[in-house]
Amino acid sequence: MNKSWTIITVTYNSEAVLSKYWANVRLPPNVQWIVVDNASEDDSVRVARQIGAKVIELEENVGFAAANNIALAESNAEFIVFVNPDVRVVGKDFDKISEVLSENPLSLVSPQLVSLDGTLQPNGRMGPYLIYKVLNRIFPKLVTGRYTNVFESHETGAVTWLTGAVVAGKRDVFHRLQGWDDHFFVYYEDTDLALRAAHLGIKSMVIGQLNWVHGWAREASGLNFRGWMLEYSSALKFYRRYPKYLFLPNPWSLGSK
């Protein structure tokens, strides 16, 4: 199909995951890779260049959304995919993703992400109700199918939003959305993107036929105080903007399948 693509990756002290997940990736000639480095203190820039990326070095950490937008402005490709540094891209899958996006031009899509052991990860999510987000951290089985979803190889499924690890779409769709909202430094910018997209009739989908490995390391876990504060700050911004998601329309639905 030979459609032009740009991969956009934001790095911040990502030397180790770049070496682990990207060193053996072979990209087709129609795929450009742009890395925006958020003032890393390690060798992320050197490693990314060594692997084959065009690197934009920033003098300060401007956050995930703002860095994505900087690279988006640099691309003239027909299709864009935002990919985290801890994701292993499969070069041969770009034709299939191009096909899905050409058939569904008003859409954002992602492969079904998997862990290193092949376990399906729920990168397709439904309504971002606060109770769902809390329960997903402490009792994830309670929200399986209601909030978190996985898709088998025969399925392409519609979801409310895609986790920001991989989000692909036509460049004109991202420009129509005016990119990512840089009011979110990190966290919730992916949910906001999809909700703004849905308001414009742009749907979000997971392609179960395609599996990309994702390391899925969260800052907001364990005793990482900085990570939790970043997530808390973004959550406040998000729920002020979308107060309807503070409460379930039918709270009794948690008690039944």
Short mmCIF file of N, CA, C and O in Angstrom, two decimals, residues 29-122:
data_model
loop_
_atom_site.label_atom_id
_atom_site.label_comp_id
_atom_site.label_asym_id
_atom_site.label_seq_id
_atom_site.Cartn_x
_atom_site.Cartn_y
_atom_site.Cartn_z
N PRO A 29 10.60 1.66 4.30
CA PRO A 29 11.15 2.94 3.83
C PRO A 29 10.15 4.09 3.83
O PRO A 29 10.56 5.25 3.80
N ASN A 30 8.85 3.78 3.86
CA ASN A 30 7.83 4.83 3.86
C ASN A 30 7.47 5.31 5.26
O ASN A 30 6.55 6.09 5.45
N VAL A 31 8.22 4.82 6.27
CA VAL A 31 7.94 5.16 7.67
C VAL A 31 9.09 5.97 8.25
O VAL A 31 10.24 5.50 8.32
N GLN A 32 8.79 7.19 8.68
CA GLN A 32 9.75 8.06 9.35
C GLN A 32 9.54 7.96 10.85
O GLN A 32 8.42 7.81 11.32
N TRP A 33 10.63 8.05 11.61
CA TRP A 33 10.53 8.00 13.07
C TRP A 33 11.11 9.28 13.65
O TRP A 33 12.28 9.60 13.44
N ILE A 34 10.26 10.05 14.34
CA ILE A 34 10.70 11.27 15.02
C ILE A 34 10.64 11.05 16.53
O ILE A 34 9.60 10.65 17.07
N VAL A 35 11.74 11.30 17.20
CA VAL A 35 11.79 11.24 18.66
C VAL A 35 11.93 12.67 19.19
O VAL A 35 12.78 13.43 18.73
N VAL A 36 11.05 13.03 20.11
CA VAL A 36 11.17 14.31 20.80
C VAL A 36 11.65 14.01 22.21
O VAL A 36 10.96 13.32 22.97
N ASP A 37 12.83 14.50 22.54
CA ASP A 37 13.40 14.20 23.85
C ASP A 37 13.17 15.35 24.81
O ASP A 37 13.57 16.49 24.56
N ASN A 38 12.54 15.03 25.94
CA ASN A 38 12.18 16.02 26.95
C ASN A 38 13.30 16.25 27.95
O ASN A 38 13.15 16.04 29.15
N ALA A 39 14.47 16.68 27.42
CA ALA A 39 15.60 17.04 28.27
C ALA A 39 16.05 15.88 29.17
O ALA A 39 16.22 16.04 30.39
N SER A 40 16.22 14.72 28.55
CA SER A 40 16.67 13.55 29.30
C SER A 40 18.05 13.77 29.91
O SER A 40 18.88 14.49 29.35
N GLU A 41 18.28 13.11 31.04
CA GLU A 41 19.58 13.18 31.71
C GLU A 41 20.43 11.96 31.39
O GLU A 41 21.58 11.87 31.84
N ASP A 42 19.86 11.01 30.63
CA ASP A 42 20.63 9.82 30.25
C ASP A 42 20.98 9.91 28.76
O ASP A 42 20.98 10.99 28.17
N ASP A 43 21.27 8.77 28.13
CA ASP A 43 21.70 8.75 26.74
C ASP A 43 20.56 8.48 25.76
O ASP A 43 20.77 7.89 24.69
N SER A 44 19.35 8.91 26.09
CA SER A 44 18.21 8.67 25.21
C SER A 44 18.45 9.23 23.81
O SER A 44 18.15 8.57 22.80
N VAL A 45 18.98 10.43 23.71
CA VAL A 45 19.19 11.07 22.41
C VAL A 45 20.17 10.28 21.57
O VAL A 45 19.93 10.00 20.39
N ARG A 46 21.28 9.92 22.16
CA ARG A 46 22.29 9.17 21.42
C ARG A 46 21.75 7.83 20.94
O ARG A 46 21.94 7.45 19.79
N VAL A 47 21.05 7.12 21.83
CA VAL A 47 20.52 5.80 21.47
C VAL A 47 19.48 5.92 20.37
O VAL A 47 19.48 5.16 19.40
N ALA A 48 18.59 6.90 20.47
CA ALA A 48 17.56 7.07 19.45
C ALA A 48 18.18 7.36 18.09
O ALA A 48 17.76 6.80 17.06
N ARG A 49 19.17 8.23 18.06
CA ARG A 49 19.85 8.54 16.79
C ARG A 49 20.57 7.31 16.24
O ARG A 49 20.56 7.06 15.04
N GLN A 50 21.19 6.58 17.13
CA GLN A 50 21.93 5.39 16.72
C GLN A 50 20.99 4.36 16.10
O GLN A 50 21.34 3.69 15.12
N ILE A 51 19.78 4.24 16.63
CA ILE A 51 18.81 3.28 16.10
C ILE A 51 18.23 3.77 14.78
O ILE A 51 17.84 2.97 13.92
N GLY A 52 18.17 5.09 14.57
CA GLY A 52 17.69 5.59 13.28
C GLY A 52 16.64 6.66 13.33
O GLY A 52 16.05 7.01 12.29
N ALA A 53 16.40 7.24 14.50
CA ALA A 53 15.37 8.27 14.62
C ALA A 53 15.92 9.65 14.26
O ALA A 53 17.11 9.94 14.44
N LYS A 54 15.03 10.50 13.76
CA LYS A 54 15.29 11.93 13.72
C LYS A 54 14.94 12.46 15.10
O LYS A 54 13.81 12.26 15.57
N VAL A 55 15.87 13.11 15.77
CA VAL A 55 15.66 13.51 17.16
C VAL A 55 15.54 15.03 17.27
O VAL A 55 16.34 15.78 16.71
N ILE A 56 14.51 15.45 17.99
CA ILE A 56 14.33 16.85 18.36
C ILE A 56 14.66 16.96 19.84
O ILE A 56 13.95 16.39 20.67
N GLU A 57 15.74 17.65 20.16
CA GLU A 57 16.15 17.80 21.56
C GLU A 57 15.54 19.07 22.16
O GLU A 57 15.74 20.16 21.62
N LEU A 58 14.83 18.91 23.25
CA LEU A 58 14.25 20.06 23.95
C LEU A 58 15.13 20.43 25.13
O LEU A 58 15.74 19.55 25.77
N GLU A 59 15.16 21.71 25.44
CA GLU A 59 16.01 22.17 26.54
C GLU A 59 15.35 22.00 27.90
O GLU A 59 16.01 22.10 28.93
N GLU A 60 14.04 21.77 27.90
CA GLU A 60 13.33 21.51 29.15
C GLU A 60 12.25 20.47 28.90
O GLU A 60 11.86 20.22 27.75
N ASN A 61 11.77 19.87 29.97
CA ASN A 61 10.71 18.87 29.87
C ASN A 61 9.37 19.59 29.76
O ASN A 61 8.87 20.14 30.74
N VAL A 62 8.79 19.59 28.55
CA VAL A 62 7.53 20.31 28.32
C VAL A 62 6.32 19.41 28.51
O VAL A 62 5.18 19.88 28.40
N GLY A 63 6.55 18.13 28.79
CA GLY A 63 5.44 17.21 28.98
C GLY A 63 5.15 16.40 27.74
O GLY A 63 5.61 16.70 26.63
N PHE A 64 4.35 15.36 27.92
CA PHE A 64 4.05 14.39 26.85
C PHE A 64 3.23 15.02 25.72
O PHE A 64 3.58 14.91 24.54
N ALA A 65 2.15 15.71 26.06
CA ALA A 65 1.26 16.26 25.04
C ALA A 65 1.97 17.32 24.21
O ALA A 65 1.91 17.31 22.97
N ALA A 66 2.63 18.26 24.86
CA ALA A 66 3.32 19.34 24.14
C ALA A 66 4.41 18.79 23.24
O ALA A 66 4.59 19.26 22.10
N ALA A 67 5.16 17.80 23.71
CA ALA A 67 6.21 17.20 22.89
C ALA A 67 5.63 16.49 21.67
O ALA A 67 6.18 16.57 20.56
N ASN A 68 4.51 15.80 21.85
CA ASN A 68 3.84 15.18 20.71
C ASN A 68 3.48 16.22 19.65
O ASN A 68 3.64 15.99 18.45
N ASN A 69 2.97 17.36 20.10
CA ASN A 69 2.55 18.40 19.17
C ASN A 69 3.73 18.99 18.39
O ASN A 69 3.58 19.38 17.23
N ILE A 70 4.87 19.09 19.03
CA ILE A 70 6.07 19.60 18.35
C ILE A 70 6.42 18.70 17.18
O ILE A 70 6.70 19.17 16.07
N ALA A 71 6.39 17.39 17.38
CA ALA A 71 6.70 16.46 16.29
C ALA A 71 5.60 16.43 15.24
O ALA A 71 5.87 16.32 14.04
N LEU A 72 4.34 16.53 15.68
CA LEU A 72 3.22 16.55 14.73
C LEU A 72 3.38 17.69 13.72
O LEU A 72 3.11 17.52 12.53
N ALA A 73 3.84 18.83 14.19
CA ALA A 73 4.04 19.98 13.31
C ALA A 73 5.17 19.75 12.31
O ALA A 73 5.22 20.42 11.27
N GLU A 74 6.05 18.80 12.60
CA GLU A 74 7.19 18.51 11.73
C GLU A 74 6.85 17.52 10.63
O GLU A 74 7.61 17.38 9.67
N SER A 75 5.74 16.81 10.75
CA SER A 75 5.44 15.71 9.83
C SER A 75 4.54 16.15 8.68
O SER A 75 3.57 16.87 8.87
N ASN A 76 4.85 15.63 7.49
CA ASN A 76 4.00 15.81 6.31
C ASN A 76 3.41 14.49 5.84
O ASN A 76 2.81 14.43 4.76
N ALA A 77 3.56 13.45 6.63
CA ALA A 77 3.07 12.12 6.23
C ALA A 77 1.55 12.09 6.25
O ALA A 77 0.89 12.86 6.95
N GLU A 78 0.98 11.15 5.48
CA GLU A 78 -0.48 11.01 5.45
C GLU A 78 -1.01 10.44 6.76
O GLU A 78 -2.09 10.80 7.21
N PHE A 79 -0.22 9.56 7.37
CA PHE A 79 -0.64 8.89 8.60
C PHE A 79 0.38 9.15 9.71
O PHE A 79 1.59 9.22 9.46
N ILE A 80 -0.13 9.28 10.93
CA ILE A 80 0.70 9.52 12.11
C ILE A 80 0.39 8.43 13.14
O ILE A 80 -0.77 8.06 13.32
N VAL A 81 1.42 7.95 13.82
CA VAL A 81 1.18 7.08 14.97
C VAL A 81 2.08 7.53 16.12
O VAL A 81 3.29 7.70 15.95
N PHE A 82 1.47 7.80 17.24
CA PHE A 82 2.19 8.17 18.46
C PHE A 82 2.48 6.88 19.21
O PHE A 82 1.56 6.12 19.52
N VAL A 83 3.75 6.64 19.51
CA VAL A 83 4.17 5.36 20.09
C VAL A 83 5.11 5.62 21.26
O VAL A 83 6.12 6.33 21.12
N ASN A 84 4.82 5.04 22.42
CA ASN A 84 5.68 5.18 23.58
C ASN A 84 7.02 4.48 23.36
O ASN A 84 7.12 3.53 22.57
N PRO A 85 8.06 4.90 24.08
CA PRO A 85 9.37 4.26 23.90
C PRO A 85 9.44 2.82 24.37
O PRO A 85 10.35 2.08 23.98
N ASP A 86 8.46 2.38 25.19
CA ASP A 86 8.47 0.99 25.65
C ASP A 86 7.50 0.11 24.86
O ASP A 86 6.93 -0.85 25.38
N VAL A 87 7.33 0.45 23.58
CA VAL A 87 6.50 -0.35 22.67
C VAL A 87 7.38 -0.88 21.54
O VAL A 87 8.25 -0.16 21.03
N ARG A 88 7.16 -2.13 21.15
CA ARG A 88 7.91 -2.74 20.04
C ARG A 88 7.05 -2.68 18.77
O ARG A 88 6.06 -3.40 18.63
N VAL A 89 7.41 -1.78 17.88
CA VAL A 89 6.68 -1.58 16.63
C VAL A 89 6.92 -2.76 15.69
O VAL A 89 8.02 -3.29 15.60
N VAL A 90 5.86 -3.17 14.97
CA VAL A 90 5.97 -4.24 13.97
C VAL A 90 5.84 -3.59 12.60
O VAL A 90 4.75 -3.16 12.20
N GLY A 91 6.94 -3.51 11.87
CA GLY A 91 6.98 -2.78 10.61
C GLY A 91 5.98 -3.24 9.58
O GLY A 91 5.38 -2.44 8.87
N LYS A 92 5.76 -4.55 9.50
CA LYS A 92 4.87 -5.09 8.46
C LYS A 92 3.40 -4.75 8.71
O LYS A 92 2.56 -4.92 7.82
N ASP A 93 3.08 -4.25 9.90
CA ASP A 93 1.68 -3.97 10.24
C ASP A 93 1.18 -2.63 9.71
O ASP A 93 -0.02 -2.34 9.76
N PHE A 94 2.08 -1.79 9.19
CA PHE A 94 1.64 -0.47 8.77
C PHE A 94 0.66 -0.52 7.59
O PHE A 94 -0.24 0.32 7.49
N ASP A 95 0.82 -1.50 6.71
CA ASP A 95 -0.12 -1.62 5.60
C ASP A 95 -1.53 -1.91 6.10
O ASP A 95 -2.51 -1.35 5.60
N LYS A 96 -1.65 -2.80 7.08
CA LYS A 96 -2.97 -3.13 7.64
C LYS A 96 -3.57 -1.92 8.35
O LYS A 96 -4.78 -1.64 8.21
N ILE A 97 -2.77 -1.20 9.12
CA ILE A 97 -3.29 -0.03 9.81
C ILE A 97 -3.72 1.03 8.80
O ILE A 97 -4.77 1.67 8.96
N SER A 98 -2.93 1.21 7.74
CA SER A 98 -3.31 2.14 6.67
C SER A 98 -4.64 1.75 6.05
O SER A 98 -5.49 2.59 5.77
N GLU A 99 -4.83 0.44 5.84
CA GLU A 99 -6.07 -0.07 5.25
C GLU A 99 -7.26 0.25 6.15
O GLU A 99 -8.31 0.74 5.69
N VAL A 100 -7.12 0.00 7.46
CA VAL A 100 -8.21 0.26 8.40
C VAL A 100 -8.53 1.76 8.43
O VAL A 100 -9.69 2.17 8.41
N LEU A 101 -7.49 2.60 8.45
CA LEU A 101 -7.70 4.04 8.51
C LEU A 101 -8.26 4.58 7.20
O LEU A 101 -9.02 5.56 7.20
N SER A 102 -7.91 3.98 6.09
CA SER A 102 -8.47 4.41 4.80
C SER A 102 -9.94 4.05 4.70
O SER A 102 -10.74 4.81 4.13
N GLU A 103 -10.31 2.90 5.28
CA GLU A 103 -11.72 2.49 5.29
C GLU A 103 -12.52 3.27 6.34
O GLU A 103 -13.74 3.42 6.21
N ASN A 104 -11.81 3.74 7.39
CA ASN A 104 -12.46 4.48 8.48
C ASN A 104 -11.68 5.78 8.72
O ASN A 104 -11.00 5.92 9.74
N PRO A 105 -11.75 6.74 7.78
CA PRO A 105 -10.88 7.92 7.88
C PRO A 105 -11.12 8.77 9.12
O PRO A 105 -10.20 9.41 9.61
N LEU A 106 -12.35 8.76 9.63
CA LEU A 106 -12.64 9.50 10.86
C LEU A 106 -12.50 8.56 12.05
O LEU A 106 -13.48 8.17 12.69
N SER A 107 -11.27 8.18 12.32
CA SER A 107 -11.04 7.25 13.43
C SER A 107 -9.62 7.39 13.96
O SER A 107 -8.72 7.87 13.28
N LEU A 108 -9.45 6.95 15.22
CA LEU A 108 -8.16 6.75 15.84
C LEU A 108 -8.06 5.27 16.14
O LEU A 108 -9.04 4.67 16.61
N VAL A 109 -6.93 4.65 15.86
CA VAL A 109 -6.83 3.19 16.04
C VAL A 109 -5.53 2.83 16.75
O VAL A 109 -4.59 3.62 16.82
N SER A 110 -5.53 1.60 17.25
CA SER A 110 -4.33 1.05 17.87
C SER A 110 -4.32 -0.45 17.66
O SER A 110 -5.38 -1.08 17.62
N PRO A 111 -3.13 -1.06 17.52
CA PRO A 111 -3.06 -2.51 17.63
C PRO A 111 -3.48 -2.93 19.03
O PRO A 111 -3.49 -2.13 19.96
N GLN A 112 -3.81 -4.20 19.18
CA GLN A 112 -4.00 -4.77 20.52
C GLN A 112 -2.63 -4.92 21.16
O GLN A 112 -1.76 -5.62 20.63
N LEU A 113 -2.40 -4.24 22.26
CA LEU A 113 -1.10 -4.32 22.93
C LEU A 113 -1.02 -5.58 23.78
O LEU A 113 -2.03 -6.04 24.34
N VAL A 114 0.19 -6.13 23.88
CA VAL A 114 0.41 -7.34 24.65
C VAL A 114 1.66 -7.17 25.51
O VAL A 114 2.55 -6.38 25.19
N SER A 115 1.70 -7.93 26.60
CA SER A 115 2.89 -7.95 27.44
C SER A 115 3.95 -8.85 26.82
O SER A 115 3.68 -9.57 25.85
N LEU A 116 5.14 -8.84 27.37
CA LEU A 116 6.22 -9.67 26.85
C LEU A 116 5.87 -11.15 26.84
O LEU A 116 6.34 -11.91 25.99
N ASP A 117 5.00 -11.58 27.77
CA ASP A 117 4.60 -12.98 27.83
C ASP A 117 3.40 -13.29 26.93
O ASP A 117 2.88 -14.40 26.94
N GLY A 118 2.94 -12.29 26.16
CA GLY A 118 1.82 -12.50 25.25
C GLY A 118 0.45 -12.19 25.83
O GLY A 118 -0.55 -12.25 25.12
N THR A 119 0.38 -11.84 27.12
CA THR A 119 -0.90 -11.49 27.74
C THR A 119 -1.46 -10.23 27.10
O THR A 119 -0.75 -9.23 26.93
N LEU A 120 -2.75 -10.27 26.76
CA LEU A 120 -3.39 -9.10 26.16
C LEU A 120 -3.55 -7.99 27.20
O LEU A 120 -3.97 -8.23 28.32
N GLN A 121 -3.18 -6.78 26.83
CA GLN A 121 -3.31 -5.62 27.72
C GLN A 121 -4.56 -4.83 27.33
O GLN A 121 -4.86 -4.67 26.15
N PRO A 122 -5.29 -4.30 28.30
CA PRO A 122 -6.52 -3.56 28.00
C PRO A 122 -6.24 -2.11 27.59
O PRO A 122 -6.55 -1.17 28.31
#
